[in-house]
């Protein structure tokens, strides 16, 4: 099937790219392996989730959030927004298309994409002038290999399977991973009377949603070092010295780390208060497992009924994109530094891999569609 643009993935990145291409009247098709768009939001997000950034930083191109919507939008309301977005731009992904391979044909200067139809089992071949990787940073869950983990007798899940702490009431639960998901899941568990512990290994910044919002606004006008100074000062005033509770602050500022390493600060939803009151216990790195027992690096041994791994996701684009080095590195992330990360060679692009959330998705989608429009226009004029 001959196409102008093939987009792989119907998450927010794919939807945003499709909308921008539609505005430019550029034909395209989205291939999505699931049976629904935005599957991470619709199927694998916990109940209490809200967008961590203010709504002005979380809108997709050409459709701002309603003035009546809350500043920090709940998951279900964001899903409604995505439904309206798809309807507004008449986006029609082809579902059940799992891309097995994509390679660049140097002879005709086009991309050849092979996708397996999961319903029929047949293989469909798409030929496109432009290929957009929109499968996202969160396309595959990641659980680290730890000694003895296969012997653990309790429940083991990844954070993308977690919905609510209600099912764990009166249990001992260990959360592995102290990023935003891990800290919020720990808070949710504690609210249901769960005896909750969380593994903290590395330093991280703790901020509030308001601190992040102010920082993003000020970042438009002042250097990042000034924004970081303000953010750290406000954080210290808000939370005090957290080192005595086992939380250490990195040397680099939160906005600098986000911009250079993609490492987001923890946005507190009430977890810090529960850590201070000892409702949530901080434990060090895990040494090994033995049945229901977990041995920690400080020599302490404890039993748990369940373990929730909030250890993030991995990009899997390298698994199917045979010529990935035109735009990606070996980890499946952009090889070019921001803000040039979205464009590769041979009309290959990536959307939503800048570690800048929905704000970055919108920037990428607009840039990609504008560039494709420019290339198509130049070709017509020759």
mmCIF file of C-alpha atoms in Angstrom:
data_model
loop_
_atom_site.group_PDB
_atom_site.id
_atom_site.type_symbol
_atom_site.label_atom_id
_atom_site.label_comp_id
_atom_site.label_asym_id
_atom_site.label_seq_id
_atom_site.Cartn_x
_atom_site.Cartn_y
_atom_site.Cartn_z
ATOM 1 C CA UNK A 1 0.000 0.000 0.000
ATOM 2 C CA UNK A 2 1.520 3.288 -1.090
ATOM 3 C CA UNK A 3 1.331 6.078 1.480
ATOM 4 C CA UNK A 4 2.799 9.570 1.777
ATOM 5 C CA UNK A 5 3.337 9.304 5.553
ATOM 6 C CA UNK A 6 3.185 6.279 7.842
ATOM 7 C CA UNK A 7 2.908 6.975 11.571
ATOM 8 C CA UNK A 8 3.679 4.103 13.947
ATOM 9 C CA UNK A 9 1.689 4.421 17.170
ATOM 10 C CA UNK A 10 -1.665 5.988 18.069
ATOM 11 C CA UNK A 11 -0.784 7.431 21.442
ATOM 12 C CA UNK A 12 -0.833 11.217 21.971
ATOM 13 C CA UNK A 13 2.283 11.515 19.773
ATOM 14 C CA UNK A 14 0.683 9.764 16.825
ATOM 15 C CA UNK A 15 -2.617 11.584 17.249
ATOM 16 C CA UNK A 16 -0.897 14.983 17.419
ATOM 17 C CA UNK A 17 1.200 14.253 14.322
ATOM 18 C CA UNK A 18 -1.876 13.084 12.408
ATOM 19 C CA UNK A 19 -3.791 16.242 13.339
ATOM 20 C CA UNK A 20 -0.922 18.485 12.195
ATOM 21 C CA UNK A 21 -0.612 16.607 8.905
ATOM 22 C CA UNK A 22 -4.376 16.912 8.389
ATOM 23 C CA UNK A 23 -4.157 20.675 8.825
ATOM 24 C CA UNK A 24 -1.623 20.679 5.966
ATOM 25 C CA UNK A 25 -3.792 18.256 3.911
ATOM 26 C CA UNK A 26 -0.989 15.691 3.803
ATOM 27 C CA UNK A 27 -2.232 12.068 3.398
ATOM 28 C CA UNK A 28 -1.130 9.673 6.132
ATOM 29 C CA UNK A 29 -1.982 6.460 7.953
ATOM 30 C CA UNK A 30 -1.494 5.465 11.615
ATOM 31 C CA UNK A 31 -0.579 1.863 12.434
ATOM 32 C CA UNK A 32 -1.483 0.884 16.011
ATOM 33 C CA UNK A 33 -0.843 -2.550 17.536
ATOM 34 C CA UNK A 34 -3.591 -2.196 20.185
ATOM 35 C CA UNK A 35 -7.354 -2.138 19.570
ATOM 36 C CA UNK A 36 -7.705 1.459 20.769
ATOM 37 C CA UNK A 37 -5.817 4.756 20.581
ATOM 38 C CA UNK A 38 -4.006 6.103 23.671
ATOM 39 C CA UNK A 39 -3.969 2.600 25.185
ATOM 40 C CA UNK A 40 -1.619 3.622 27.997
ATOM 41 C CA UNK A 41 -4.150 6.228 29.154
ATOM 42 C CA UNK A 42 -7.238 4.121 28.489
ATOM 43 C CA UNK A 43 -6.032 0.749 29.775
ATOM 44 C CA UNK A 44 -2.928 1.093 31.934
ATOM 45 C CA UNK A 45 -3.185 4.212 34.089
ATOM 46 C CA UNK A 46 -3.993 4.103 37.811
ATOM 47 C CA UNK A 47 -7.285 5.544 39.021
ATOM 48 C CA UNK A 48 -6.064 8.612 40.912
ATOM 49 C CA UNK A 49 -3.707 9.819 38.174
ATOM 50 C CA UNK A 50 -3.777 13.493 37.226
ATOM 51 C CA UNK A 51 -1.601 15.313 34.714
ATOM 52 C CA UNK A 52 1.495 16.500 36.556
ATOM 53 C CA UNK A 53 1.782 19.696 34.533
ATOM 54 C CA UNK A 54 -0.716 22.537 34.324
ATOM 55 C CA UNK A 55 -3.193 22.248 31.461
ATOM 56 C CA UNK A 56 -1.553 25.022 29.417
ATOM 57 C CA UNK A 57 1.468 22.701 29.012
ATOM 58 C CA UNK A 58 -0.592 19.579 28.237
ATOM 59 C CA UNK A 59 -2.684 20.507 25.200
ATOM 60 C CA UNK A 60 -2.144 18.883 21.822
ATOM 61 C CA UNK A 61 -1.766 21.106 18.718
ATOM 62 C CA UNK A 62 -4.720 23.225 17.596
ATOM 63 C CA UNK A 63 -6.944 22.269 20.552
ATOM 64 C CA UNK A 64 -6.420 23.971 23.939
ATOM 65 C CA UNK A 65 -8.144 22.593 27.002
ATOM 66 C CA UNK A 66 -11.447 24.134 28.023
ATOM 67 C CA UNK A 67 -11.174 27.248 30.238
ATOM 68 C CA UNK A 68 -13.589 25.483 32.608
ATOM 69 C CA UNK A 69 -11.373 22.440 33.085
ATOM 70 C CA UNK A 70 -9.244 22.182 36.248
ATOM 71 C CA UNK A 71 -5.629 23.349 36.160
ATOM 72 C CA UNK A 72 -4.389 19.799 36.723
ATOM 73 C CA UNK A 73 -6.583 17.510 34.657
ATOM 74 C CA UNK A 74 -7.625 14.062 35.982
ATOM 75 C CA UNK A 75 -6.963 10.990 33.847
ATOM 76 C CA UNK A 76 -10.593 10.405 32.853
ATOM 77 C CA UNK A 77 -11.037 14.021 31.788
ATOM 78 C CA UNK A 78 -7.861 13.826 29.699
ATOM 79 C CA UNK A 79 -9.162 10.669 28.017
ATOM 80 C CA UNK A 80 -12.351 12.592 27.175
ATOM 81 C CA UNK A 81 -10.153 15.331 25.707
ATOM 82 C CA UNK A 82 -8.360 12.759 23.532
ATOM 83 C CA UNK A 83 -11.712 11.352 22.373
ATOM 84 C CA UNK A 84 -12.786 14.835 21.322
ATOM 85 C CA UNK A 85 -9.408 15.423 19.661
ATOM 86 C CA UNK A 86 -9.768 12.279 17.538
ATOM 87 C CA UNK A 87 -13.306 13.289 16.571
ATOM 88 C CA UNK A 88 -12.336 16.877 15.743
ATOM 89 C CA UNK A 89 -9.550 15.874 13.357
ATOM 90 C CA UNK A 90 -11.270 12.720 12.083
ATOM 91 C CA UNK A 91 -8.292 10.552 13.018
ATOM 92 C CA UNK A 92 -8.753 6.925 11.991
ATOM 93 C CA UNK A 93 -5.905 4.638 13.083
ATOM 94 C CA UNK A 94 -5.611 1.139 11.675
ATOM 95 C CA UNK A 95 -5.823 -1.015 14.791
ATOM 96 C CA UNK A 96 -4.308 -4.428 15.355
ATOM 97 C CA UNK A 97 -1.322 -3.592 13.159
ATOM 98 C CA UNK A 98 1.872 -4.694 14.877
ATOM 99 C CA UNK A 99 4.862 -3.393 12.940
ATOM 100 C CA UNK A 100 7.402 -6.184 12.518
ATOM 101 C CA UNK A 101 9.952 -4.289 10.450
ATOM 102 C CA UNK A 102 10.666 -1.003 8.718
ATOM 103 C CA UNK A 103 13.653 -0.415 6.477
ATOM 104 C CA UNK A 104 14.779 2.187 3.979
ATOM 105 C CA UNK A 105 14.879 1.125 0.346
ATOM 106 C CA UNK A 106 17.754 3.069 -1.175
ATOM 107 C CA UNK A 107 16.749 2.067 -4.702
ATOM 108 C CA UNK A 108 13.435 3.957 -4.716
ATOM 109 C CA UNK A 109 14.159 6.260 -1.754
ATOM 110 C CA UNK A 110 11.166 5.137 0.310
ATOM 111 C CA UNK A 111 10.403 3.296 3.527
ATOM 112 C CA UNK A 112 9.056 -0.255 3.452
ATOM 113 C CA UNK A 113 7.001 -1.132 6.518
ATOM 114 C CA UNK A 114 5.726 -4.632 7.255
ATOM 115 C CA UNK A 115 2.866 -4.848 9.744
ATOM 116 C CA UNK A 116 1.195 -7.984 11.029
ATOM 117 C CA UNK A 117 -2.600 -7.820 11.190
ATOM 118 C CA UNK A 118 -3.219 -9.349 14.619
ATOM 119 C CA UNK A 119 -6.796 -10.274 13.707
ATOM 120 C CA UNK A 120 -6.093 -12.147 10.472
ATOM 121 C CA UNK A 121 -2.449 -13.056 11.044
ATOM 122 C CA UNK A 122 -1.556 -11.724 7.613
ATOM 123 C CA UNK A 123 1.285 -9.331 6.836
ATOM 124 C CA UNK A 124 0.550 -5.959 5.238
ATOM 125 C CA UNK A 125 3.240 -4.031 3.403
ATOM 126 C CA UNK A 126 3.228 -0.228 3.394
ATOM 127 C CA UNK A 127 5.534 1.906 1.248
ATOM 128 C CA UNK A 128 5.924 5.521 2.365
ATOM 129 C CA UNK A 129 7.997 8.561 1.544
ATOM 130 C CA UNK A 130 7.985 9.636 5.193
ATOM 131 C CA UNK A 131 8.054 7.532 8.379
ATOM 132 C CA UNK A 132 7.210 8.887 11.840
ATOM 133 C CA UNK A 133 8.104 6.936 14.991
ATOM 134 C CA UNK A 134 5.342 7.750 17.484
ATOM 135 C CA UNK A 135 5.409 4.561 19.539
ATOM 136 C CA UNK A 136 6.556 6.573 22.554
ATOM 137 C CA UNK A 137 8.956 6.346 25.464
ATOM 138 C CA UNK A 138 6.501 4.136 27.355
ATOM 139 C CA UNK A 139 5.942 1.368 24.831
ATOM 140 C CA UNK A 140 7.285 -1.520 26.962
ATOM 141 C CA UNK A 141 7.312 -1.912 30.738
ATOM 142 C CA UNK A 142 10.668 -2.435 32.410
ATOM 143 C CA UNK A 143 11.305 -4.668 35.448
ATOM 144 C CA UNK A 144 14.964 -5.034 36.459
ATOM 145 C CA UNK A 145 16.550 -8.448 36.929
ATOM 146 C CA UNK A 146 17.176 -8.915 40.656
ATOM 147 C CA UNK A 147 18.684 -11.953 42.430
ATOM 148 C CA UNK A 148 15.982 -14.396 43.515
ATOM 149 C CA UNK A 149 13.052 -12.386 42.148
ATOM 150 C CA UNK A 150 11.661 -15.530 40.512
ATOM 151 C CA UNK A 151 11.383 -17.121 43.983
ATOM 152 C CA UNK A 152 9.121 -14.397 45.396
ATOM 153 C CA UNK A 153 5.861 -15.994 46.569
ATOM 154 C CA UNK A 154 3.697 -12.877 46.617
ATOM 155 C CA UNK A 155 2.208 -10.799 43.818
ATOM 156 C CA UNK A 156 4.529 -8.994 41.409
ATOM 157 C CA UNK A 157 3.154 -6.304 39.086
ATOM 158 C CA UNK A 158 4.424 -3.353 37.099
ATOM 159 C CA UNK A 159 2.963 0.086 37.802
ATOM 160 C CA UNK A 160 1.072 -0.028 34.487
ATOM 161 C CA UNK A 161 -1.076 -2.820 35.969
ATOM 162 C CA UNK A 162 -1.832 -0.922 39.174
ATOM 163 C CA UNK A 163 -5.283 0.609 39.572
ATOM 164 C CA UNK A 164 -5.976 1.236 43.264
ATOM 165 C CA UNK A 165 -4.724 0.385 46.744
ATOM 166 C CA UNK A 166 -8.133 -1.029 47.709
ATOM 167 C CA UNK A 167 -7.168 -4.637 46.872
ATOM 168 C CA UNK A 168 -4.067 -4.466 49.107
ATOM 169 C CA UNK A 169 -5.741 -3.330 52.320
ATOM 170 C CA UNK A 170 -3.955 -4.699 55.446
ATOM 171 C CA UNK A 171 -1.117 -6.076 53.289
ATOM 172 C CA UNK A 172 2.607 -5.332 53.339
ATOM 173 C CA UNK A 173 3.519 -3.865 49.952
ATOM 174 C CA UNK A 174 6.908 -2.798 48.613
ATOM 175 C CA UNK A 175 7.097 -0.175 45.884
ATOM 176 C CA UNK A 176 10.297 -0.293 43.823
ATOM 177 C CA UNK A 177 11.034 3.013 42.127
ATOM 178 C CA UNK A 178 10.818 6.488 43.620
ATOM 179 C CA UNK A 179 9.846 8.531 40.579
ATOM 180 C CA UNK A 180 6.473 10.193 40.230
ATOM 181 C CA UNK A 181 4.555 6.964 39.660
ATOM 182 C CA UNK A 182 6.218 5.153 42.551
ATOM 183 C CA UNK A 183 5.709 7.996 44.999
ATOM 184 C CA UNK A 184 2.078 8.478 44.003
ATOM 185 C CA UNK A 185 1.307 4.752 44.160
ATOM 186 C CA UNK A 186 2.899 4.604 47.625
ATOM 187 C CA UNK A 187 0.639 7.481 48.704
ATOM 188 C CA UNK A 188 -2.440 5.772 47.268
ATOM 189 C CA UNK A 189 -1.598 2.472 48.983
ATOM 190 C CA UNK A 190 -1.131 4.208 52.331
ATOM 191 C CA UNK A 191 -4.534 5.859 51.985
ATOM 192 C CA UNK A 192 -6.086 2.381 51.943
ATOM 193 C CA UNK A 193 -4.378 1.256 55.123
ATOM 194 C CA UNK A 194 -1.633 -0.655 53.341
ATOM 195 C CA UNK A 195 1.659 -1.053 55.208
ATOM 196 C CA UNK A 196 3.737 0.618 52.538
ATOM 197 C CA UNK A 197 7.488 0.745 51.940
ATOM 198 C CA UNK A 198 9.309 2.353 49.032
ATOM 199 C CA UNK A 199 12.835 1.748 47.760
ATOM 200 C CA UNK A 200 14.912 4.931 47.495
ATOM 201 C CA UNK A 201 18.367 4.533 45.957
ATOM 202 C CA UNK A 202 19.284 7.727 44.146
ATOM 203 C CA UNK A 203 19.031 11.465 44.932
ATOM 204 C CA UNK A 204 16.034 13.340 43.510
ATOM 205 C CA UNK A 205 14.332 16.701 43.792
ATOM 206 C CA UNK A 206 10.933 17.053 45.452
ATOM 207 C CA UNK A 207 8.734 19.911 44.254
ATOM 208 C CA UNK A 208 5.053 20.826 44.024
ATOM 209 C CA UNK A 209 2.931 21.235 40.905
ATOM 210 C CA UNK A 210 2.883 24.962 41.542
ATOM 211 C CA UNK A 211 6.695 25.141 41.709
ATOM 212 C CA UNK A 212 6.916 23.330 38.360
ATOM 213 C CA UNK A 213 4.302 25.590 36.810
ATOM 214 C CA UNK A 214 6.114 28.744 37.945
ATOM 215 C CA UNK A 215 9.437 27.299 36.802
ATOM 216 C CA UNK A 216 8.126 26.540 33.314
ATOM 217 C CA UNK A 217 6.722 30.049 33.016
ATOM 218 C CA UNK A 218 9.938 31.714 34.216
ATOM 219 C CA UNK A 219 12.044 29.456 31.958
ATOM 220 C CA UNK A 220 10.775 31.494 29.018
ATOM 221 C CA UNK A 221 12.414 34.654 30.369
ATOM 222 C CA UNK A 222 15.403 33.811 32.605
ATOM 223 C CA UNK A 223 18.331 31.339 32.514
ATOM 224 C CA UNK A 224 17.739 27.839 33.871
ATOM 225 C CA UNK A 225 20.201 28.381 36.736
ATOM 226 C CA UNK A 226 18.009 31.194 38.043
ATOM 227 C CA UNK A 227 14.885 29.054 37.726
ATOM 228 C CA UNK A 228 16.623 26.213 39.570
ATOM 229 C CA UNK A 229 17.726 28.528 42.383
ATOM 230 C CA UNK A 230 14.141 29.680 42.855
ATOM 231 C CA UNK A 231 12.744 26.147 42.643
ATOM 232 C CA UNK A 232 15.188 24.709 45.188
ATOM 233 C CA UNK A 233 14.599 27.620 47.568
ATOM 234 C CA UNK A 234 10.826 27.125 47.404
ATOM 235 C CA UNK A 235 11.248 23.379 47.838
ATOM 236 C CA UNK A 236 13.412 23.812 50.950
ATOM 237 C CA UNK A 237 10.875 26.222 52.385
ATOM 238 C CA UNK A 238 8.011 23.827 51.652
ATOM 239 C CA UNK A 239 9.540 20.497 52.712
ATOM 240 C CA UNK A 240 12.550 21.320 54.887
ATOM 241 C CA UNK A 241 15.592 19.048 55.081
ATOM 242 C CA UNK A 242 14.550 15.645 53.756
ATOM 243 C CA UNK A 243 17.967 14.001 54.121
ATOM 244 C CA UNK A 244 17.100 12.812 57.635
ATOM 245 C CA UNK A 245 14.245 10.820 56.082
ATOM 246 C CA UNK A 246 16.496 9.208 53.477
ATOM 247 C CA UNK A 247 15.831 11.574 50.567
ATOM 248 C CA UNK A 248 18.896 13.332 49.169
ATOM 249 C CA UNK A 249 18.872 16.265 46.768
ATOM 250 C CA UNK A 250 21.050 16.115 43.583
ATOM 251 C CA UNK A 251 23.759 18.717 43.065
ATOM 252 C CA UNK A 252 22.240 19.842 39.762
ATOM 253 C CA UNK A 253 18.963 21.754 39.748
ATOM 254 C CA UNK A 254 15.605 20.157 38.803
ATOM 255 C CA UNK A 255 15.061 22.051 35.553
ATOM 256 C CA UNK A 256 18.666 21.551 34.452
ATOM 257 C CA UNK A 257 18.360 17.792 35.053
ATOM 258 C CA UNK A 258 15.095 17.635 33.150
ATOM 259 C CA UNK A 259 16.539 19.549 30.198
ATOM 260 C CA UNK A 260 19.848 17.688 29.983
ATOM 261 C CA UNK A 261 19.102 14.182 31.254
ATOM 262 C CA UNK A 262 15.327 13.909 30.966
ATOM 263 C CA UNK A 263 15.159 13.239 34.717
ATOM 264 C CA UNK A 264 11.976 14.714 36.162
ATOM 265 C CA UNK A 265 11.670 15.905 39.760
ATOM 266 C CA UNK A 266 9.157 14.200 42.025
ATOM 267 C CA UNK A 267 5.978 16.237 42.232
ATOM 268 C CA UNK A 268 4.616 15.642 45.710
ATOM 269 C CA UNK A 269 0.962 14.658 46.081
ATOM 270 C CA UNK A 270 1.167 14.146 49.863
ATOM 271 C CA UNK A 271 3.718 11.321 49.982
ATOM 272 C CA UNK A 272 6.345 13.398 51.803
ATOM 273 C CA UNK A 273 3.942 14.083 54.668
ATOM 274 C CA UNK A 274 3.313 10.351 55.029
ATOM 275 C CA UNK A 275 7.050 9.636 54.968
ATOM 276 C CA UNK A 276 7.592 12.187 57.725
ATOM 277 C CA UNK A 277 4.791 10.651 59.810
ATOM 278 C CA UNK A 278 6.253 7.165 59.148
ATOM 279 C CA UNK A 279 3.077 5.947 57.448
ATOM 280 C CA UNK A 280 5.320 5.192 54.482
ATOM 281 C CA UNK A 281 8.738 3.668 55.177
ATOM 282 C CA UNK A 282 11.801 4.351 53.053
ATOM 283 C CA UNK A 283 14.073 1.352 52.492
ATOM 284 C CA UNK A 284 17.438 1.087 50.678
ATOM 285 C CA UNK A 285 18.267 -0.845 47.502
ATOM 286 C CA UNK A 286 17.300 -4.512 47.292
ATOM 287 C CA UNK A 287 20.033 -7.113 47.663
ATOM 288 C CA UNK A 288 18.014 -10.264 46.925
ATOM 289 C CA UNK A 289 14.723 -12.162 47.312
ATOM 290 C CA UNK A 290 13.976 -15.421 49.065
ATOM 291 C CA UNK A 291 10.364 -16.505 48.950
ATOM 292 C CA UNK A 292 8.325 -13.710 50.523
ATOM 293 C CA UNK A 293 11.467 -12.298 52.160
ATOM 294 C CA UNK A 294 13.329 -9.319 50.748
ATOM 295 C CA UNK A 295 16.908 -8.655 51.823
ATOM 296 C CA UNK A 296 18.035 -5.025 51.609
ATOM 297 C CA UNK A 297 21.546 -3.609 51.244
ATOM 298 C CA UNK A 298 21.628 -2.529 54.889
ATOM 299 C CA UNK A 299 21.240 -6.168 55.954
ATOM 300 C CA UNK A 300 17.617 -5.848 57.042
ATOM 301 C CA UNK A 301 15.248 -8.631 55.961
ATOM 302 C CA UNK A 302 11.471 -8.183 55.654
ATOM 303 C CA UNK A 303 8.472 -10.059 54.289
ATOM 304 C CA UNK A 304 6.022 -8.556 51.780
ATOM 305 C CA UNK A 305 2.736 -9.699 50.288
ATOM 306 C CA UNK A 306 3.185 -7.803 47.028
ATOM 307 C CA UNK A 307 5.781 -5.868 45.078
ATOM 308 C CA UNK A 308 4.923 -3.082 42.646
ATOM 309 C CA UNK A 309 7.671 -2.150 40.215
ATOM 310 C CA UNK A 310 7.402 1.537 39.285
ATOM 311 C CA UNK A 311 10.629 1.186 37.332
ATOM 312 C CA UNK A 312 9.545 2.863 34.131
ATOM 313 C CA UNK A 313 9.398 1.904 30.499
ATOM 314 C CA UNK A 314 11.623 1.448 27.502
ATOM 315 C CA UNK A 315 11.354 2.490 23.873
ATOM 316 C CA UNK A 316 11.142 -0.582 21.640
ATOM 317 C CA UNK A 317 11.420 1.171 18.274
ATOM 318 C CA UNK A 318 14.819 -0.446 17.677
ATOM 319 C CA UNK A 319 13.136 -3.861 17.703
ATOM 320 C CA UNK A 320 11.275 -3.191 14.456
ATOM 321 C CA UNK A 321 13.067 -0.207 12.893
ATOM 322 C CA UNK A 322 15.943 -1.869 11.085
ATOM 323 C CA UNK A 323 17.560 1.398 9.958
ATOM 324 C CA UNK A 324 17.053 3.129 13.308
ATOM 325 C CA UNK A 325 20.457 4.802 13.240
ATOM 326 C CA UNK A 326 19.084 7.404 10.839
ATOM 327 C CA UNK A 327 17.481 9.033 13.908
ATOM 328 C CA UNK A 328 17.853 6.869 17.061
ATOM 329 C CA UNK A 329 20.678 5.612 19.253
ATOM 330 C CA UNK A 330 21.094 2.042 20.524
ATOM 331 C CA UNK A 331 18.674 2.690 23.413
ATOM 332 C CA UNK A 332 15.880 3.635 21.039
ATOM 333 C CA UNK A 333 16.051 7.324 21.893
ATOM 334 C CA UNK A 334 16.935 10.290 19.631
ATOM 335 C CA UNK A 335 20.634 10.458 18.744
ATOM 336 C CA UNK A 336 20.437 14.202 18.109
ATOM 337 C CA UNK A 337 20.290 16.585 21.056
ATOM 338 C CA UNK A 338 17.260 18.727 21.808
ATOM 339 C CA UNK A 339 15.885 20.717 20.026
ATOM 340 C CA UNK A 340 17.002 18.841 16.885
ATOM 341 C CA UNK A 341 16.053 15.412 18.236
ATOM 342 C CA UNK A 342 12.860 14.960 16.167
ATOM 343 C CA UNK A 343 14.432 14.933 12.692
ATOM 344 C CA UNK A 344 16.617 12.230 11.211
ATOM 345 C CA UNK A 345 17.853 11.339 7.770
ATOM 346 C CA UNK A 346 15.952 9.829 4.826
ATOM 347 C CA UNK A 347 12.635 11.427 5.867
ATOM 348 C CA UNK A 348 12.620 9.614 9.202
ATOM 349 C CA UNK A 349 11.186 11.425 12.239
ATOM 350 C CA UNK A 350 10.415 10.704 15.901
ATOM 351 C CA UNK A 351 7.666 12.303 17.968
ATOM 352 C CA UNK A 352 7.358 12.187 21.752
ATOM 353 C CA UNK A 353 10.852 10.950 22.599
ATOM 354 C CA UNK A 354 12.233 14.174 24.081
ATOM 355 C CA UNK A 355 11.319 13.305 27.718
ATOM 356 C CA UNK A 356 9.282 16.514 27.869
ATOM 357 C CA UNK A 357 5.822 15.037 28.266
ATOM 358 C CA UNK A 358 2.814 16.285 26.351
ATOM 359 C CA UNK A 359 4.437 19.695 25.983
ATOM 360 C CA UNK A 360 7.279 18.055 24.043
ATOM 361 C CA UNK A 361 4.851 15.926 22.035
ATOM 362 C CA UNK A 362 3.090 19.033 20.715
ATOM 363 C CA UNK A 363 6.369 20.732 19.812
ATOM 364 C CA UNK A 364 7.566 17.628 17.951
ATOM 365 C CA UNK A 365 4.310 17.091 16.046
ATOM 366 C CA UNK A 366 4.158 20.673 14.788
ATOM 367 C CA UNK A 367 7.826 20.633 13.741
ATOM 368 C CA UNK A 368 7.509 17.281 11.948
ATOM 369 C CA UNK A 369 4.371 18.222 10.007
ATOM 370 C CA UNK A 370 5.851 21.594 9.026
ATOM 371 C CA UNK A 371 9.022 19.899 7.792
ATOM 372 C CA UNK A 372 7.120 17.287 5.786
ATOM 373 C CA UNK A 373 5.005 20.053 4.243
ATOM 374 C CA UNK A 374 8.208 21.882 3.274
ATOM 375 C CA UNK A 375 9.781 18.790 1.689
ATOM 376 C CA UNK A 376 6.585 17.946 -0.216
ATOM 377 C CA UNK A 377 6.305 21.544 -1.422
ATOM 378 C CA UNK A 378 9.899 21.664 -2.620
ATOM 379 C CA UNK A 379 9.398 18.392 -4.487
ATOM 380 C CA UNK A 380 6.316 19.750 -6.288
ATOM 381 C CA UNK A 381 8.156 22.902 -7.301
ATOM 382 C CA UNK A 382 11.008 21.038 -8.954
#
